[in-house]
PDB file of N, CA and C in Angstrom:
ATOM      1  N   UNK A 257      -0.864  13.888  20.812  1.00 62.00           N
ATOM      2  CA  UNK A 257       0.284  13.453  20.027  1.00 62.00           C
ATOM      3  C   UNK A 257      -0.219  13.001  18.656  1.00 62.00           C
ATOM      4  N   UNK A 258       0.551  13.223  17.429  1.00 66.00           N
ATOM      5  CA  UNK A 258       0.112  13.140  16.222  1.00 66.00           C
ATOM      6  C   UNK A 258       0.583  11.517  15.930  1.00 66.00           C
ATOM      7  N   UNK A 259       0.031  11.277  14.564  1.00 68.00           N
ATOM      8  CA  UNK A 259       0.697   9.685  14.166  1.00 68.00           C
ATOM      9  C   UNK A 259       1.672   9.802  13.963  1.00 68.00           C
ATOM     10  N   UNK A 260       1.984  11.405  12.934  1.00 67.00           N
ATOM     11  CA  UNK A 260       3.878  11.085  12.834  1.00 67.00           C
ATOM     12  C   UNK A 260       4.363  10.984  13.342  1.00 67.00           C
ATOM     13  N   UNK A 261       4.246  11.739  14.913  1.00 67.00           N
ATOM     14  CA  UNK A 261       5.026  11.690  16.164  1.00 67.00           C
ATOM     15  C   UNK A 261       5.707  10.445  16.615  1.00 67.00           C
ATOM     16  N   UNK A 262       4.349   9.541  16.730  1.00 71.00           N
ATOM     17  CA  UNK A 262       4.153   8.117  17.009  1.00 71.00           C
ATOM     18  C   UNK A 262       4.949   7.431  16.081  1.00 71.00           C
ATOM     19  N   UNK A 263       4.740   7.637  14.559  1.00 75.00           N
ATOM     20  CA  UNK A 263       5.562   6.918  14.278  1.00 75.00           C
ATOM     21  C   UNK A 263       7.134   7.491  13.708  1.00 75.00           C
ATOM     22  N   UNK A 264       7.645   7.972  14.082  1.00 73.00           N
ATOM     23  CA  UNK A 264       9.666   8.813  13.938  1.00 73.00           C
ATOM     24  C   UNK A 264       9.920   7.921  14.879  1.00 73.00           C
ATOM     25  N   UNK A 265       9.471   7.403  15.773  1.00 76.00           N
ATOM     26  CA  UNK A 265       9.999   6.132  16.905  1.00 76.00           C
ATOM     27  C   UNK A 265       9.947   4.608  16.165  1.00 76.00           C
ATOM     28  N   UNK A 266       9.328   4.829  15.299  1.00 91.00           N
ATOM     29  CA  UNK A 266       8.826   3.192  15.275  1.00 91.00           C
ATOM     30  C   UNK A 266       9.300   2.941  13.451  1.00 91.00           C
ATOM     31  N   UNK A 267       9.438   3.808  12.859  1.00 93.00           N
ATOM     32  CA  UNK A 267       9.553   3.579  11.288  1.00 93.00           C
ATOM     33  C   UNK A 267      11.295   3.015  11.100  1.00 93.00           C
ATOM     34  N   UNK A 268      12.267   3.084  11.992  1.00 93.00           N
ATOM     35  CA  UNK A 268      12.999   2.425  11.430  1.00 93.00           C
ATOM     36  C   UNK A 268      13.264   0.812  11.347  1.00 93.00           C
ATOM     37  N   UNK A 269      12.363   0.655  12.173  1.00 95.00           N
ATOM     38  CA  UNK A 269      11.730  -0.800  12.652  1.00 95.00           C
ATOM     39  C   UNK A 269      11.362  -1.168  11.261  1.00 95.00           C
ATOM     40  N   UNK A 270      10.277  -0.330  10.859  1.00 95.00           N
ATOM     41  CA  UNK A 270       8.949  -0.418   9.815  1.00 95.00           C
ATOM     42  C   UNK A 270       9.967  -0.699   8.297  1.00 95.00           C
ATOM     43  N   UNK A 271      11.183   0.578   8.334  1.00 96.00           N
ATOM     44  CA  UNK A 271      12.208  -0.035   7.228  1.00 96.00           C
ATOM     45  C   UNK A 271      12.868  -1.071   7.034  1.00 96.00           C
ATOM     46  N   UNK A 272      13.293  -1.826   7.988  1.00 97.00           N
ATOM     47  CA  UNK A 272      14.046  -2.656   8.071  1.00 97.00           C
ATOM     48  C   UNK A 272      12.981  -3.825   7.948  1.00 97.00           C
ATOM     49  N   UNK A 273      12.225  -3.529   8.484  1.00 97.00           N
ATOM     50  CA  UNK A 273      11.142  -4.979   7.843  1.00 97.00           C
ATOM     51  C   UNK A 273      10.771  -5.007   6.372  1.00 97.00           C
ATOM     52  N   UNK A 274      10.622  -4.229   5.774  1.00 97.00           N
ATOM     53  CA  UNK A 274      10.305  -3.918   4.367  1.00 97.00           C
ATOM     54  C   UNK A 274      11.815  -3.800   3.477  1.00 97.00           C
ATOM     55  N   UNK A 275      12.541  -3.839   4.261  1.00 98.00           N
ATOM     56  CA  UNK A 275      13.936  -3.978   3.490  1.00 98.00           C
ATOM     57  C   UNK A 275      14.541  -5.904   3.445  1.00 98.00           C
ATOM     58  N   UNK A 276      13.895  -6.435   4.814  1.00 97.00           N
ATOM     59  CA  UNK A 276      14.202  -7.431   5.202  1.00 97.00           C
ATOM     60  C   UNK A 276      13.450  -8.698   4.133  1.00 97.00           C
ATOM     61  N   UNK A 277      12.248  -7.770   3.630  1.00 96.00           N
ATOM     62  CA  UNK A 277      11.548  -8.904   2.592  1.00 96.00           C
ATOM     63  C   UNK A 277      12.120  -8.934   1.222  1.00 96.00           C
ATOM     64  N   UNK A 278      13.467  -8.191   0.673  1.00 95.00           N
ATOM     65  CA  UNK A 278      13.832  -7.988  -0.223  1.00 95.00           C
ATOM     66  C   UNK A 278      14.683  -6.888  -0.755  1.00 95.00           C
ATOM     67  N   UNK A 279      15.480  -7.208  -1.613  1.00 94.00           N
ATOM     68  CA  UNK A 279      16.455  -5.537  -1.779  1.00 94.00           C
ATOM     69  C   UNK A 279      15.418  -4.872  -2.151  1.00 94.00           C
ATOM     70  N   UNK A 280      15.520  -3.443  -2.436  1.00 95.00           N
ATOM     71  CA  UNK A 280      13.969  -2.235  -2.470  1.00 95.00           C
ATOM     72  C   UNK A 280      15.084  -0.712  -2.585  1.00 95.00           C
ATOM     73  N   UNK A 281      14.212   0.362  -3.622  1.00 94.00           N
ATOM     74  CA  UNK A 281      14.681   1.463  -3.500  1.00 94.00           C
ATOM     75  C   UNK A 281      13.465   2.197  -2.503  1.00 94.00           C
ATOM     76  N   UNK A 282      14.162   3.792  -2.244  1.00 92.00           N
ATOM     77  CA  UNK A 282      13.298   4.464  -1.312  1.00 92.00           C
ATOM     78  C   UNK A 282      11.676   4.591  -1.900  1.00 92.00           C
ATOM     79  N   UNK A 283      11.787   5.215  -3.364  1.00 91.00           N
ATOM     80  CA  UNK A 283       9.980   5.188  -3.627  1.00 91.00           C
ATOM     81  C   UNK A 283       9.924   4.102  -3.364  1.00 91.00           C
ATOM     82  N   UNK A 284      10.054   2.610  -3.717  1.00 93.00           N
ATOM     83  CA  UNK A 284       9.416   1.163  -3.564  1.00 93.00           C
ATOM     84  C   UNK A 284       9.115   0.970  -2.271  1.00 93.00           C
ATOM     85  N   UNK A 285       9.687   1.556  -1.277  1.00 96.00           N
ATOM     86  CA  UNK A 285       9.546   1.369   0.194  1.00 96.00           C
ATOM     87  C   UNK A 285       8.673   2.327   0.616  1.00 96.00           C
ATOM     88  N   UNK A 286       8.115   3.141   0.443  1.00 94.00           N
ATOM     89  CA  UNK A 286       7.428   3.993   0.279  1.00 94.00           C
ATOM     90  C   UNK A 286       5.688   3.463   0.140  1.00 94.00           C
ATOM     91  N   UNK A 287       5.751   2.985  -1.070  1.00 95.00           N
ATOM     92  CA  UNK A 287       4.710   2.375  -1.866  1.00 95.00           C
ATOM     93  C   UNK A 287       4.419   1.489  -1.080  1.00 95.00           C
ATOM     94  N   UNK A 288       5.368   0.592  -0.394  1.00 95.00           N
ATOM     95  CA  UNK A 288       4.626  -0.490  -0.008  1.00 95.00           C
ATOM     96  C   UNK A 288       4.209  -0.279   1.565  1.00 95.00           C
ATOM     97  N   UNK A 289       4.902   0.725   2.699  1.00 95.00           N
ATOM     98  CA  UNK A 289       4.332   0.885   3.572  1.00 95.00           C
ATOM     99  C   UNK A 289       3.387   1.315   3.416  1.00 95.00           C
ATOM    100  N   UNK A 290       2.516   2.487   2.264  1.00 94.00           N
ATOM    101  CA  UNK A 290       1.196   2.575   1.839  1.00 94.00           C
ATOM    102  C   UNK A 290       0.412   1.502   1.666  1.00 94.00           C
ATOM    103  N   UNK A 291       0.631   0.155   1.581  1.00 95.00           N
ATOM    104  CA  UNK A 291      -0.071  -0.845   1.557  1.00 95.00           C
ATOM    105  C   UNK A 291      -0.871  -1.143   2.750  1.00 95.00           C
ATOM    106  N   UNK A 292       0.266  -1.018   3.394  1.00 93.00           N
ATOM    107  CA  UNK A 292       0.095  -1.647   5.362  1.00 93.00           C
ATOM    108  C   UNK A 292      -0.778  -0.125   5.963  1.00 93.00           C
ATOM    109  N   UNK A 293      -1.044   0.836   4.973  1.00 91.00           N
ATOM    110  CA  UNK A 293      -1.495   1.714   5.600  1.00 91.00           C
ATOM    111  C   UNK A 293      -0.881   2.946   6.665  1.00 91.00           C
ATOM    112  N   UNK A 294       0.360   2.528   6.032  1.00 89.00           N
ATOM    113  CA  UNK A 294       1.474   4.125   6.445  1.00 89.00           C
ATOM    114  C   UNK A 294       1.263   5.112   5.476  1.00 89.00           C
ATOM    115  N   UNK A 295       0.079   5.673   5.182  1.00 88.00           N
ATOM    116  CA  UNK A 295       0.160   6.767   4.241  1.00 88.00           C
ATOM    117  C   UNK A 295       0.744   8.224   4.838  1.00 88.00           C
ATOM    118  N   UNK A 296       1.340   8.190   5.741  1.00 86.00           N
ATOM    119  CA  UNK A 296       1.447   9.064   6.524  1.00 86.00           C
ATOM    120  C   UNK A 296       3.017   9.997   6.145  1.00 86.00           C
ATOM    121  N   UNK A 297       4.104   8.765   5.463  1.00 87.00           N
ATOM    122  CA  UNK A 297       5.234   8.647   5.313  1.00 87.00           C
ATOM    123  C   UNK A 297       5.507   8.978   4.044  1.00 87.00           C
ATOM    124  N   UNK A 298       6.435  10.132   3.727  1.00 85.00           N
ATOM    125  CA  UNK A 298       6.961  10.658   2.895  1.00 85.00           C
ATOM    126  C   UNK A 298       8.466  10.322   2.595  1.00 85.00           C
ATOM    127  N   UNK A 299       8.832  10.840   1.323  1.00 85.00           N
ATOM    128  CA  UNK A 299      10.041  10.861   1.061  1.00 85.00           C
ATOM    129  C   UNK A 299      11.022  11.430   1.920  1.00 85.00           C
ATOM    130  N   UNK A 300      10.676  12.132   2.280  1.00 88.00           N
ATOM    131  CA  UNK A 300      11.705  13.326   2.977  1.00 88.00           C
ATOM    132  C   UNK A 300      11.678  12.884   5.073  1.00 88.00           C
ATOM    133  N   UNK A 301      11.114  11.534   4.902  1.00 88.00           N
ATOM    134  CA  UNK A 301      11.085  10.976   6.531  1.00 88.00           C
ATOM    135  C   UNK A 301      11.769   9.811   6.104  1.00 88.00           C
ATOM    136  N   UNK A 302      12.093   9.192   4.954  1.00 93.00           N
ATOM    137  CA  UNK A 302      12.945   8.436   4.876  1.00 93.00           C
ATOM    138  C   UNK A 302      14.161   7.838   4.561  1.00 93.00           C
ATOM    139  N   UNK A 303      14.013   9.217   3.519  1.00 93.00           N
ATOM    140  CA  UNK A 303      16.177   9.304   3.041  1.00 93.00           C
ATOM    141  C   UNK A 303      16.784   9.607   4.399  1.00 93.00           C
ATOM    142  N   UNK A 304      16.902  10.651   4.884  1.00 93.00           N
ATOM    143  CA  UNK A 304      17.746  10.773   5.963  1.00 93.00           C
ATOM    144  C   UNK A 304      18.459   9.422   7.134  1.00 93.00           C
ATOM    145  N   UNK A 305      16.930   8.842   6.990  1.00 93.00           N
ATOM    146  CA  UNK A 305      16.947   7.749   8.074  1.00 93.00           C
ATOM    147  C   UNK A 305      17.702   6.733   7.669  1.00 93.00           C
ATOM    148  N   UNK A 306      17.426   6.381   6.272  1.00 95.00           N
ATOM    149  CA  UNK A 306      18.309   5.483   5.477  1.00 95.00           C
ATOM    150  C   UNK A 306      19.817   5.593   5.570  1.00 95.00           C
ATOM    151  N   UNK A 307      20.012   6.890   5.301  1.00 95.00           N
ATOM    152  CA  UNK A 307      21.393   7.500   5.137  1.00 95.00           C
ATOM    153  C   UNK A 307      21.864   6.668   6.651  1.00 95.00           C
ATOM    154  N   UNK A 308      20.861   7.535   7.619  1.00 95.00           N
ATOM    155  CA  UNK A 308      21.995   7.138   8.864  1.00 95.00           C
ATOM    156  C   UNK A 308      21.909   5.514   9.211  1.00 95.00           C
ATOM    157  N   UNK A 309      21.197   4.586   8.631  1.00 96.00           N
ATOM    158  CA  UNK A 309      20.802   3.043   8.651  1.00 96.00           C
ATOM    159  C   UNK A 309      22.128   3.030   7.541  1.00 96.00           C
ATOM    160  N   UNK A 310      22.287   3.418   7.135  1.00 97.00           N
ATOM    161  CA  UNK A 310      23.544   2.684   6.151  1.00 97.00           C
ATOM    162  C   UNK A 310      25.281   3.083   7.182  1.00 97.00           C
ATOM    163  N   UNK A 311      25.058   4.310   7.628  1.00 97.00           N
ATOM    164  CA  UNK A 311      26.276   4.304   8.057  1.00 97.00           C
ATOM    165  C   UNK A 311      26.538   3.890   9.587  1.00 97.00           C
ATOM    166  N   UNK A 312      25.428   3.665   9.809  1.00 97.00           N
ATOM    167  CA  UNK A 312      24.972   2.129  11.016  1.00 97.00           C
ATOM    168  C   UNK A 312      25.625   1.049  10.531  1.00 97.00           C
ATOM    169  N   UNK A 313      25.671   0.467   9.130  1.00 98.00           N
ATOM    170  CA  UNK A 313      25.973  -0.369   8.862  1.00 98.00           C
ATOM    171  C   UNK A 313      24.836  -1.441   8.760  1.00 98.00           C
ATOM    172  N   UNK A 314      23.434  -1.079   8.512  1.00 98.00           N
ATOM    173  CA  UNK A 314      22.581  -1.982   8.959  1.00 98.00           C
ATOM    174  C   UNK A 314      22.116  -2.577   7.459  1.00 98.00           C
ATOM    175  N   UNK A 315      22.397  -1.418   6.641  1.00 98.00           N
ATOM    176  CA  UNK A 315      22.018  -1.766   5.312  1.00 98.00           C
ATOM    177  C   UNK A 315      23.384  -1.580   4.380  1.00 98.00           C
ATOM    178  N   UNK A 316      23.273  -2.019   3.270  1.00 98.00           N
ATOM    179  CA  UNK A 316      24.162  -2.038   2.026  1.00 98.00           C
ATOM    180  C   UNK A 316      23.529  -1.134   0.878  1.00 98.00           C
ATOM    181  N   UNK A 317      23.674  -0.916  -0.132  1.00 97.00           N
ATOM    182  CA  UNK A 317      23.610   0.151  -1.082  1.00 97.00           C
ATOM    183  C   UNK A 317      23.938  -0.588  -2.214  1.00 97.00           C
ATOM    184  N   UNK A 318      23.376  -0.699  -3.343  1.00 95.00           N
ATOM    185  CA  UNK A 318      24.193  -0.749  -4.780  1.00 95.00           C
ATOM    186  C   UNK A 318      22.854  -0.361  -5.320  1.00 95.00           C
ATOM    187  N   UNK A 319      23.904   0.612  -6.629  1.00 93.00           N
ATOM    188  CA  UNK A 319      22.857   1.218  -7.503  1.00 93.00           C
ATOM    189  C   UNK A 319      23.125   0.459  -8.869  1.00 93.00           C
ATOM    190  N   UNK A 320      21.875   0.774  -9.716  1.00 89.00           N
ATOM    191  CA  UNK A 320      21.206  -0.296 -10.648  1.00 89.00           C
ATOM    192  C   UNK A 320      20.447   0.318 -11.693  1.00 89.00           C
ATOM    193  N   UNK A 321      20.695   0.424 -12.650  1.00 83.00           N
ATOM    194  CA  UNK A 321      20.286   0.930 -13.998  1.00 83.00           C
ATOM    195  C   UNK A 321      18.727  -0.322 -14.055  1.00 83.00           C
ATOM    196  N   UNK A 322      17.407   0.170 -15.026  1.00 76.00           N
ATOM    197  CA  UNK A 322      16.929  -0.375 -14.783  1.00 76.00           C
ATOM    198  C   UNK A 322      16.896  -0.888 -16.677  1.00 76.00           C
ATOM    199  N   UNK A 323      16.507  -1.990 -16.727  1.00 74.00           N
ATOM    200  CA  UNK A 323      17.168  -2.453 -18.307  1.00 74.00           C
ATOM    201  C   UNK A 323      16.049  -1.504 -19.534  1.00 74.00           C
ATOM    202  N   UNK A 324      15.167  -1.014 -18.946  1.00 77.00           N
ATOM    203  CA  UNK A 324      14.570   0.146 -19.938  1.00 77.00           C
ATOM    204  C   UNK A 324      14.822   1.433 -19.655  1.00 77.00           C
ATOM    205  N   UNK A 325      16.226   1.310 -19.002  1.00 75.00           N
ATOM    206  CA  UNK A 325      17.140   2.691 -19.100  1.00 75.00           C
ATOM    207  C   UNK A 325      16.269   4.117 -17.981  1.00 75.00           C
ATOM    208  N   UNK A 326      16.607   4.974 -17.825  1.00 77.00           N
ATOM    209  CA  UNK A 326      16.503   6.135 -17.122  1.00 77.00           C
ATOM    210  C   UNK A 326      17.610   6.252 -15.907  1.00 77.00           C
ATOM    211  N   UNK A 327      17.433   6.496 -14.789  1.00 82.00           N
ATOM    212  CA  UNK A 327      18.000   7.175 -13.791  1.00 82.00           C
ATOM    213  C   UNK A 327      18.497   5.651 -13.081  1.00 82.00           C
ATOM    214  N   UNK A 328      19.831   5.535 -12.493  1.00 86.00           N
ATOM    215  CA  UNK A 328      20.075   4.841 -11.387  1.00 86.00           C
ATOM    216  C   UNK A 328      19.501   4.681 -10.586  1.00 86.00           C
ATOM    217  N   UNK A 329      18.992   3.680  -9.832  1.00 90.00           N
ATOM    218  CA  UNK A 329      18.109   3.822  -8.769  1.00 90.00           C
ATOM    219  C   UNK A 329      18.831   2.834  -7.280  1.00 90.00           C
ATOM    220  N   UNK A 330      19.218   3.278  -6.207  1.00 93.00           N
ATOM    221  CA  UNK A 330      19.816   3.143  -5.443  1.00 93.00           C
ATOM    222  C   UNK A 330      19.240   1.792  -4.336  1.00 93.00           C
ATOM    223  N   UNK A 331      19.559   0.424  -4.815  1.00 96.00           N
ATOM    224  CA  UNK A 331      18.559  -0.490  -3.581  1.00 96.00           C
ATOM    225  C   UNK A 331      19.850  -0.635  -2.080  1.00 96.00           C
ATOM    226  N   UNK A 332      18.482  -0.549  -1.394  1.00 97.00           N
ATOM    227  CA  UNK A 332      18.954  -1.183  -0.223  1.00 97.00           C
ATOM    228  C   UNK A 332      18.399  -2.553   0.057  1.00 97.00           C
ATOM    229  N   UNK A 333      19.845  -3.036   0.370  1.00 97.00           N
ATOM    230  CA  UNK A 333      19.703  -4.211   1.549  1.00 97.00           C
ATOM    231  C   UNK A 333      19.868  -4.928   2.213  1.00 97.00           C
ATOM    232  N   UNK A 334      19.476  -5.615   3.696  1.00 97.00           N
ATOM    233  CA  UNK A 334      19.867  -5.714   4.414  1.00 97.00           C
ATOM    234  C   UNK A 334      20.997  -6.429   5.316  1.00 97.00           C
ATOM    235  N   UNK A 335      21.780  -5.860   6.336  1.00 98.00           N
ATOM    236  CA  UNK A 335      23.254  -6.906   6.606  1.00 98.00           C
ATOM    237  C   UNK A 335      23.009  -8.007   8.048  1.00 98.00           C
ATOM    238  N   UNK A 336      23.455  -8.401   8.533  1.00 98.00           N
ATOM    239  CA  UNK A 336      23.668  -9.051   9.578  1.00 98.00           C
ATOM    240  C   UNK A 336      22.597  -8.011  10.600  1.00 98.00           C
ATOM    241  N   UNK A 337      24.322  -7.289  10.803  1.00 98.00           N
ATOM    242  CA  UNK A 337      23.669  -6.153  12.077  1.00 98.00           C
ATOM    243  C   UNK A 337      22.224  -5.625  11.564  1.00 98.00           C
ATOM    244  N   UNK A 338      22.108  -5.098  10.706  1.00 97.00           N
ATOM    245  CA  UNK A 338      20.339  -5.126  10.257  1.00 97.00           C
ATOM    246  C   UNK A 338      18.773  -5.841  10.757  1.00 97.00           C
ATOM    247  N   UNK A 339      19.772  -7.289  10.598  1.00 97.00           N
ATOM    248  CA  UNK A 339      18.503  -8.489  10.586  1.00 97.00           C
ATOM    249  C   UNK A 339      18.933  -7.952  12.403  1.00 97.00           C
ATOM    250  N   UNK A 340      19.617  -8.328  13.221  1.00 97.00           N
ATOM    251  CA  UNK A 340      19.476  -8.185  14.669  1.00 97.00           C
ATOM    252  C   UNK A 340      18.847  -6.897  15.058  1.00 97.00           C
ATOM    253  N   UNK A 341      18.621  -6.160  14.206  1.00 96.00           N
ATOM    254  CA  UNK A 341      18.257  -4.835  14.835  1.00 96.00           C
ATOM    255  C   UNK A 341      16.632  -5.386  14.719  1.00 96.00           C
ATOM    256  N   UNK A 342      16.528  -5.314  13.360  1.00 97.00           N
ATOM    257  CA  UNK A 342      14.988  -6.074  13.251  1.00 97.00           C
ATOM    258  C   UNK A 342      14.463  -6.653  14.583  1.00 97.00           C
ATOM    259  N   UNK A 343      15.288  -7.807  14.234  1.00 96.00           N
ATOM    260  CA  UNK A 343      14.871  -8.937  15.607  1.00 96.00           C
ATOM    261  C   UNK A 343      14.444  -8.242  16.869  1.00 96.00           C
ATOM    262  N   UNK A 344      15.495  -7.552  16.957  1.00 94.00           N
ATOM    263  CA  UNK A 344      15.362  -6.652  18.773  1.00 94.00           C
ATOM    264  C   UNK A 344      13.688  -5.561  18.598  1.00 94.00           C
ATOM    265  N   UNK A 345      13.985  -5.404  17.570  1.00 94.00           N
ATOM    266  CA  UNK A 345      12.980  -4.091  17.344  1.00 94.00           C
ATOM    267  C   UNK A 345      11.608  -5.138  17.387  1.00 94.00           C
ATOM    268  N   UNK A 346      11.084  -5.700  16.622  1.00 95.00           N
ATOM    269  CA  UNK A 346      10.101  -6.952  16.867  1.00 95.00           C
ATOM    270  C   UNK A 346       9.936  -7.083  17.925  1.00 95.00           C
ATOM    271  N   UNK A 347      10.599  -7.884  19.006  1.00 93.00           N
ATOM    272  CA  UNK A 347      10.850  -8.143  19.984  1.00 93.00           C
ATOM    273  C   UNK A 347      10.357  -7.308  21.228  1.00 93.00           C
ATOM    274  N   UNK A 348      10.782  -5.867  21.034  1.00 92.00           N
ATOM    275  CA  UNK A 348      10.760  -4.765  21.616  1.00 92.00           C
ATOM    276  C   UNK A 348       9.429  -4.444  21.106  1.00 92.00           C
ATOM    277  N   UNK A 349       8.858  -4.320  20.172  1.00 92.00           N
ATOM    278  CA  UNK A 349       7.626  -3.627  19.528  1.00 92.00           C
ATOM    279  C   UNK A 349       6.149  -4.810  20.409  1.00 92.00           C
ATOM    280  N   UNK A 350       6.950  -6.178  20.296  1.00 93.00           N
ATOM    281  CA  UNK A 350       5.577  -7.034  20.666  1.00 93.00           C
ATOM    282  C   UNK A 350       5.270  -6.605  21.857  1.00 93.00           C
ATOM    283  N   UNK A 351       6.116  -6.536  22.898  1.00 91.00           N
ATOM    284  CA  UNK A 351       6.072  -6.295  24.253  1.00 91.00           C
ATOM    285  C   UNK A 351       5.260  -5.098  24.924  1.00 91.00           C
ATOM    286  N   UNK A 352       5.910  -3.982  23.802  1.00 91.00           N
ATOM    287  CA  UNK A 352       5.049  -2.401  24.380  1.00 91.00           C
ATOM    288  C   UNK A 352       3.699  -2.845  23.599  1.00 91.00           C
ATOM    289  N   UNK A 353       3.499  -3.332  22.677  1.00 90.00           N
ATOM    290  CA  UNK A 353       2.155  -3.389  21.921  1.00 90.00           C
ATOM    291  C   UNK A 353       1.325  -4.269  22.730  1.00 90.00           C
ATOM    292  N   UNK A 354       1.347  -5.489  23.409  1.00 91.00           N
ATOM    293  CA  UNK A 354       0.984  -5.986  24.353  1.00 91.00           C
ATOM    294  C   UNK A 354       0.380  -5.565  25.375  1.00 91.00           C
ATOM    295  N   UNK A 355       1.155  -4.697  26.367  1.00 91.00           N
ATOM    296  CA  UNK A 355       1.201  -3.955  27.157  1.00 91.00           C
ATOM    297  C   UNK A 355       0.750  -2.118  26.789  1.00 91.00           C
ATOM    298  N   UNK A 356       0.352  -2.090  25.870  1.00 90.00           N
ATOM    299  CA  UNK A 356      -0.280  -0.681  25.445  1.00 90.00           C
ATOM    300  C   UNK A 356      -1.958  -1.631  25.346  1.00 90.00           C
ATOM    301  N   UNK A 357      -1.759  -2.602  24.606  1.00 90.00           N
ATOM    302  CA  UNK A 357      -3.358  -3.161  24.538  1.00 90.00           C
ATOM    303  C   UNK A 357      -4.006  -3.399  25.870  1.00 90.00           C
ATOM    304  N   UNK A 358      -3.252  -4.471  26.522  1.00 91.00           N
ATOM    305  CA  UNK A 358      -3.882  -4.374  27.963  1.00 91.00           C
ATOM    306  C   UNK A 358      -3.928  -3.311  28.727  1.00 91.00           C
ATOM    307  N   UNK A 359      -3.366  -2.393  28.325  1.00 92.00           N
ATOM    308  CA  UNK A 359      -4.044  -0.968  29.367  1.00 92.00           C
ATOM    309  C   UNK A 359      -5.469  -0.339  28.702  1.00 92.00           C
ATOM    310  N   UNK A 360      -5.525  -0.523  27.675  1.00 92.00           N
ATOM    311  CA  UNK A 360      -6.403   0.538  27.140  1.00 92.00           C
ATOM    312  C   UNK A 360      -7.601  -0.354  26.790  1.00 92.00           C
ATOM    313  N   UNK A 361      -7.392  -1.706  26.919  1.00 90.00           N
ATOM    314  CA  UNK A 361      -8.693  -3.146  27.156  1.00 90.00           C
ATOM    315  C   UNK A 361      -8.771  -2.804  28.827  1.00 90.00           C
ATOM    316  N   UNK A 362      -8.048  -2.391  29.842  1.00 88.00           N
ATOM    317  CA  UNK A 362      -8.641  -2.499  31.151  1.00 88.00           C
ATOM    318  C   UNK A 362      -8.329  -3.740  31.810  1.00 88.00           C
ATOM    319  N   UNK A 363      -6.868  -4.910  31.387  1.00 78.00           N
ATOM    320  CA  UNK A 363      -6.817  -5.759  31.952  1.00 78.00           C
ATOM    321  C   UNK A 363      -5.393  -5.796  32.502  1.00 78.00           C
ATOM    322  N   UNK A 364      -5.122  -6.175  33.282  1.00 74.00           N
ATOM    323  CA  UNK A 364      -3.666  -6.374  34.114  1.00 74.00           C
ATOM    324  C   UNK A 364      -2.676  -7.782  33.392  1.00 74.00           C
ATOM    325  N   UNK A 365      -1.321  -7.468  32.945  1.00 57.00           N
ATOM    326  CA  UNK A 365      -0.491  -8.368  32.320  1.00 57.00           C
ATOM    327  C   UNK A 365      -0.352  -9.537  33.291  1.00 57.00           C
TER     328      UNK A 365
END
């Protein structure tokens, strides 16, 4: 199984945390999961997802001229139902990550 594989399960988690630290457009979100070492993640794995996170209702939208002018740039960020998805997803992520470590350390939960 590849990393992308691995992660199309786990990146909307990964958005919503990086949305959760602040409003953010898609390159900015981008950039900064490259920080954490998601270089893996492209543009084109994260509009779509967004799209359907907005009509989830998980995120909000307003676009924003930037004051040295060029292109609108579209931030997201995050609503109620959002932050709970987070939460669950956290929640959900500590547990399998836990339990993926102790199997592959050789110790029983």
């Amino acid at each position: 199984m590849s990393t992308s594989q691995i992660l199309k399960g786990i990146l909307e988690g990964c958005l919503l945390a990086v949305i959760a630290r602040g409003e953010t457009y898609g390159y900015e979100m981008i950039e900064k999961l490259n920080t954490y070492g998601f270089t893996m993640v492209s543009e084109g794995s994260i509009y779509p997802l967004l799209i359907r996170m907005r009509k989830e209702g998980l995120v909000t939208t307003s676009e924003k001229t930037l004051p040295s002018g060029g292109p609108k740039r579209k931030y997201y960020s995050l609503t109620k139902k959002g932050r709970e998805r987070l939460d669950d997803f956290q929640e959900r992520w500590n547990e399998v990550a836990s339990s993926v470590n102790c199997l592959l350390e050789g110790k029983n939960s």
